[in-house]
PDB file of C-alpha atoms in Angstrom:
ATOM      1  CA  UNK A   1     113.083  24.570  45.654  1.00 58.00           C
ATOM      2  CA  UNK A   2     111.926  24.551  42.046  1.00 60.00           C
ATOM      3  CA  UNK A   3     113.911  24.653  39.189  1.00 69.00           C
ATOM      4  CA  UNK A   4     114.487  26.749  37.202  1.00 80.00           C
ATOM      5  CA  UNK A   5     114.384  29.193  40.220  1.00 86.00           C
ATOM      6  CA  UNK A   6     111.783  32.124  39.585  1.00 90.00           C
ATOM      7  CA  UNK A   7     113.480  35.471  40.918  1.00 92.00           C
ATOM      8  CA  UNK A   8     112.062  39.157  40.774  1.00 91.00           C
ATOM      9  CA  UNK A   9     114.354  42.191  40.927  1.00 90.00           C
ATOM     10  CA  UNK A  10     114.680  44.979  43.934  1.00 91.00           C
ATOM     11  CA  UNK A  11     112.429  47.244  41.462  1.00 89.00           C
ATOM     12  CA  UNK A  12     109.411  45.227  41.115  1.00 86.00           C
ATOM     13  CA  UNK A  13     106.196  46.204  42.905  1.00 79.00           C
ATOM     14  CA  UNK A  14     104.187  43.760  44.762  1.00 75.00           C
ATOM     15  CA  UNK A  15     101.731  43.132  42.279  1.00 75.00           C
ATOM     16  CA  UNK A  16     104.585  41.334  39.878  1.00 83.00           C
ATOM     17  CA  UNK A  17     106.025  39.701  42.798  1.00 84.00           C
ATOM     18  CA  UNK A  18     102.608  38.416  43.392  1.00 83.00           C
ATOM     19  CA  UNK A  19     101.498  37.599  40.141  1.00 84.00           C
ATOM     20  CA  UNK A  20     104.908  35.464  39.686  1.00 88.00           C
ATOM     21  CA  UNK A  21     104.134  33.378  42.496  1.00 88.00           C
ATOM     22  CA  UNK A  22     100.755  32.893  41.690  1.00 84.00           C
ATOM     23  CA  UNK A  23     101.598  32.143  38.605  1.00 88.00           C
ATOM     24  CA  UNK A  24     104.927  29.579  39.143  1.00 89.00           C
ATOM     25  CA  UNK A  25     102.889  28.313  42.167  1.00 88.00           C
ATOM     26  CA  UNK A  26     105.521  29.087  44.817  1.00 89.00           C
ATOM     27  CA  UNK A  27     105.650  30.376  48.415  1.00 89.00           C
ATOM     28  CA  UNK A  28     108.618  32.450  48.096  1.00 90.00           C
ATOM     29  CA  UNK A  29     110.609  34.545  45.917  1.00 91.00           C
ATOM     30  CA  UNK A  30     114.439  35.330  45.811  1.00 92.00           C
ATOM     31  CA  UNK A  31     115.212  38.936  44.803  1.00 93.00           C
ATOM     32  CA  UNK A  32     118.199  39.154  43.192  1.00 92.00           C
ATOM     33  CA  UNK A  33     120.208  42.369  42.317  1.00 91.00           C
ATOM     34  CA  UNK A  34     121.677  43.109  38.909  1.00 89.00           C
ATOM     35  CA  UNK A  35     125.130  41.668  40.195  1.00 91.00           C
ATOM     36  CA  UNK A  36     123.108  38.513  40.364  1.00 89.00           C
ATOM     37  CA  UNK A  37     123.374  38.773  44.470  1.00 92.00           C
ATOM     38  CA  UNK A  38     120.917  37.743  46.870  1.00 92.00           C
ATOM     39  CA  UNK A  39     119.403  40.847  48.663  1.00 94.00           C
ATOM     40  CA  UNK A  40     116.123  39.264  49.891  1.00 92.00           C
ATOM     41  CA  UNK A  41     113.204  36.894  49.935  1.00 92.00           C
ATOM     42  CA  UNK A  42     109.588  37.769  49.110  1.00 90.00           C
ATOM     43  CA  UNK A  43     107.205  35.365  51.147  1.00 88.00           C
ATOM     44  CA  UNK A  44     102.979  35.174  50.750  1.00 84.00           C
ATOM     45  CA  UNK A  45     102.935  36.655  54.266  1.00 82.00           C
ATOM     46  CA  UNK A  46     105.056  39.594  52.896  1.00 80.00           C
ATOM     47  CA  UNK A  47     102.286  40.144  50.344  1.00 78.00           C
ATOM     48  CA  UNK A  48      99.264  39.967  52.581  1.00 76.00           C
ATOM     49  CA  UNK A  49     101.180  42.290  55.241  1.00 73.00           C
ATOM     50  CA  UNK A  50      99.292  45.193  52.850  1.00 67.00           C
ATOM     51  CA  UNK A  51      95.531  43.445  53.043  1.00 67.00           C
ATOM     52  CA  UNK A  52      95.880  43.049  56.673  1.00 77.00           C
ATOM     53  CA  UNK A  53      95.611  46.774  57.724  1.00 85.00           C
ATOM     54  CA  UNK A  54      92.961  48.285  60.134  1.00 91.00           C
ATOM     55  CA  UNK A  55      89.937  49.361  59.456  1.00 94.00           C
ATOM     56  CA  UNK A  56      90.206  52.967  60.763  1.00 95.00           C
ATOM     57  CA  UNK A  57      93.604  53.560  59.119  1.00 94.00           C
ATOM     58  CA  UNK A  58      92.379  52.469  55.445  1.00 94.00           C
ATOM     59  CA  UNK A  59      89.360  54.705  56.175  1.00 95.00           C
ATOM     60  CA  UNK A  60      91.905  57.194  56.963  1.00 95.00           C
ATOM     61  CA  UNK A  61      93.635  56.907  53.865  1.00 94.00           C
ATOM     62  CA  UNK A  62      90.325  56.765  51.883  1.00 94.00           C
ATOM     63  CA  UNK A  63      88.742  60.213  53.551  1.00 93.00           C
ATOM     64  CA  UNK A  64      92.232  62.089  53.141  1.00 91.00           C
ATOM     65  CA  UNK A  65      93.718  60.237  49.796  1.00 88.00           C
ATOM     66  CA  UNK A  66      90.639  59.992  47.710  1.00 88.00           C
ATOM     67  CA  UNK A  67      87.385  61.852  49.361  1.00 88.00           C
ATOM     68  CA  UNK A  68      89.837  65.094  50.550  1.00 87.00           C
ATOM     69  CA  UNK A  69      91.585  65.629  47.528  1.00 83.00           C
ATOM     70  CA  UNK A  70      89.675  64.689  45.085  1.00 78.00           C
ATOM     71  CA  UNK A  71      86.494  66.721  45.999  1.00 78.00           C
ATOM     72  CA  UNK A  72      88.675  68.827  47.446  1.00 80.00           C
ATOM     73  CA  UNK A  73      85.859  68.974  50.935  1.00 74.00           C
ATOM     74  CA  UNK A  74      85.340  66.960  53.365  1.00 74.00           C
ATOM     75  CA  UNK A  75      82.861  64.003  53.381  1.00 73.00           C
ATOM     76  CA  UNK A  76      80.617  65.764  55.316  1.00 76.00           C
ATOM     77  CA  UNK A  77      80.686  68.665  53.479  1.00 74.00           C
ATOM     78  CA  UNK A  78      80.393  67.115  50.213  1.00 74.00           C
ATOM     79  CA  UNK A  79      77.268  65.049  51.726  1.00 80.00           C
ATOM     80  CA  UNK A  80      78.807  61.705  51.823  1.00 88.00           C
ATOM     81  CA  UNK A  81      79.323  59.281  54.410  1.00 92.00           C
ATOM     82  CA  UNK A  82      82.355  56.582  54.257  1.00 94.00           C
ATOM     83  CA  UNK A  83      82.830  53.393  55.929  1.00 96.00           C
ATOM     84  CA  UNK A  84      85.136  50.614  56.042  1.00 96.00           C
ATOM     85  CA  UNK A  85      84.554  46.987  57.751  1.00 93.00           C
ATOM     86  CA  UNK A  86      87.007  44.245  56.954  1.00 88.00           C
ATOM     87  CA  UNK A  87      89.115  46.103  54.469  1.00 88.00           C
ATOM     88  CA  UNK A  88      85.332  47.145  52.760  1.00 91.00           C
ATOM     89  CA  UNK A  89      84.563  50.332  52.098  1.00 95.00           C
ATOM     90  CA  UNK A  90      81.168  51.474  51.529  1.00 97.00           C
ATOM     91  CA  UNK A  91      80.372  54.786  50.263  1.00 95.00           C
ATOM     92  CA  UNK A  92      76.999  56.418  50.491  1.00 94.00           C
ATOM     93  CA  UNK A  93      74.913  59.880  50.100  1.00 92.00           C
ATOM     94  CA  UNK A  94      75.030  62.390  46.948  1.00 90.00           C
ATOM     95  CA  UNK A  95      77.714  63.945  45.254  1.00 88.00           C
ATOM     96  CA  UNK A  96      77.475  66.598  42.792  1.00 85.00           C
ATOM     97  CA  UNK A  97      78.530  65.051  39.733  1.00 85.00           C
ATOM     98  CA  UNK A  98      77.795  61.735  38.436  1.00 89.00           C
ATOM     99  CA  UNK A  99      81.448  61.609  37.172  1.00 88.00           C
ATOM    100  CA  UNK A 100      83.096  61.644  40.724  1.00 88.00           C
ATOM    101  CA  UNK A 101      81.844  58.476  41.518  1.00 91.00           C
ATOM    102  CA  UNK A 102      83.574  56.639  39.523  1.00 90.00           C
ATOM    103  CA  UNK A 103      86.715  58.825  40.145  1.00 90.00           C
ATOM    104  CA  UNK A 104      86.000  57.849  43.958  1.00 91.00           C
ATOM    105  CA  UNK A 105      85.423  54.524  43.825  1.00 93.00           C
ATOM    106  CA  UNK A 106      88.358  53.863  41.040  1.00 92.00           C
ATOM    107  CA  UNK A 107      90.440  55.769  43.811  1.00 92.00           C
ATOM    108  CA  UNK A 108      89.337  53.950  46.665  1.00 93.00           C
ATOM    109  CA  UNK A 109      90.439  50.316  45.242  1.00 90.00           C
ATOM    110  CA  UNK A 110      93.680  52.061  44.929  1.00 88.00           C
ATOM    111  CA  UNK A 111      93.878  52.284  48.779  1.00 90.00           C
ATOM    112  CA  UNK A 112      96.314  49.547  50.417  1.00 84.00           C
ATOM    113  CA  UNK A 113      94.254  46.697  52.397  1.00 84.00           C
ATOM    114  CA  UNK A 114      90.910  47.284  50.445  1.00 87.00           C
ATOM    115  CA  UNK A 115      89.209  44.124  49.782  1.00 83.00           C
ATOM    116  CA  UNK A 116      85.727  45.146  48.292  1.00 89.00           C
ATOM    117  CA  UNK A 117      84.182  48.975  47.551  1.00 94.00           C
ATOM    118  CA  UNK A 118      80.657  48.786  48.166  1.00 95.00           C
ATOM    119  CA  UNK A 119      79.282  52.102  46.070  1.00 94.00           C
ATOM    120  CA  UNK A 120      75.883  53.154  47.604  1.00 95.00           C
ATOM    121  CA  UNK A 121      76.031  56.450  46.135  1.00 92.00           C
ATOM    122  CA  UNK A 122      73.731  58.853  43.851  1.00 91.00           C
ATOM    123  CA  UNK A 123      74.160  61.860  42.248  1.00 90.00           C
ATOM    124  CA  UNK A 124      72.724  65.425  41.617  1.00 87.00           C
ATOM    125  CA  UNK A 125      73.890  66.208  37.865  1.00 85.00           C
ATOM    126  CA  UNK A 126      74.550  63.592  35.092  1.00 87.00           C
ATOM    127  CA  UNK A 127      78.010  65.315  33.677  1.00 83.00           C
ATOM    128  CA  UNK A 128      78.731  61.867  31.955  1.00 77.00           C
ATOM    129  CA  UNK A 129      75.344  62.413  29.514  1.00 73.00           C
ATOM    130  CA  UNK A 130      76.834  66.110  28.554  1.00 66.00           C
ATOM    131  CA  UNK A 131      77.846  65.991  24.483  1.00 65.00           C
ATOM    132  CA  UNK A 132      81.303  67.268  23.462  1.00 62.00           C
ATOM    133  CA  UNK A 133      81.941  69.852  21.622  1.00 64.00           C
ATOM    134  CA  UNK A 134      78.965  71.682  22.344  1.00 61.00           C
ATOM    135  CA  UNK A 135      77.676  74.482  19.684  1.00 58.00           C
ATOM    136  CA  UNK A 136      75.830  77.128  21.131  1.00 57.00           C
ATOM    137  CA  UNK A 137      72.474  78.715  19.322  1.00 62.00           C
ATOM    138  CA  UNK A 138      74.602  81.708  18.784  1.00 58.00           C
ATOM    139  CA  UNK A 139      77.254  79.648  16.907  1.00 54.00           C
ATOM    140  CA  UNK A 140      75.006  77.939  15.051  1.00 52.00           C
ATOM    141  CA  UNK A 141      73.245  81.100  13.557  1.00 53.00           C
ATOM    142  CA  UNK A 142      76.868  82.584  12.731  1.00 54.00           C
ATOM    143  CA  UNK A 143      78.413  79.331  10.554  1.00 50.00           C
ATOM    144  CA  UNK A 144      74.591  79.274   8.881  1.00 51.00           C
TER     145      UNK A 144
END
């Protein structure tokens, strides 16, 4: 065991505990309560349990978590196809707005066991080249 011993608390989320690994270079990691007590170990094969899901049940999660609710349709509906092979998922068709691909795609990464997000996608309307605070004609003529 190294010393000084590097511990993480109940509360952390996986990403700390794997970032202080990484970064102390060890295999596992005591969690320790705030009595100082023991209540578990953290191993590497704890941390890759999460990359090592199926393919069909992160394309589940991808469909309902991120295509479902954010577009609020279904992929088919919304003219978009979605595929995952070895934790990649690849995204292609149209969407409406150039703006939910990014939203998708952020989202998808998001998704427990993704490895890659291959975005194949195009769009119908550029929303991201729209100028805030729009003045229409009208308004113009009136503060003239």
């Amino acid at each position: 065991m190294t010393a000084p011993v590097v511990t993480t608390d109940p509360e952390a989320t996986l990403a700390e505990s794997a970032r202080l690994m990484h970064e102390h270079g060890v295999k596992r990691l005591p969690v320790i309560d705030g009595d100082g007590k023991l209540v578990g170990i953290v191993s590497r094969k704890d941390l890759l349990k999460i990359f090592l899901r199926a393919d069909r049940d992160i394309l589940r999660d991808v469909v309902h978590d991120v295509v479902d609710r954010t577009l609020w349709m279904g992929p088919e509906e919304a003219g978009l196809r979605v595929d995952v092979t070895q934790g990649i998922v690849r995204f292609e068709g149209k969407v409406d707005r150039r703006r939910a691909i990014r939203i998708l795609v952020g989202l998808a990464w998001g998704i427990d066991g993704v490895v890659g997000v291959d975005n194949a996608l195009s769009y119908r309307i550029d929303d991201e080249m729209i100028p805030t605070g729009y003045v229409s004609p009208s308004e113009v003529k009136r503060s003239s």
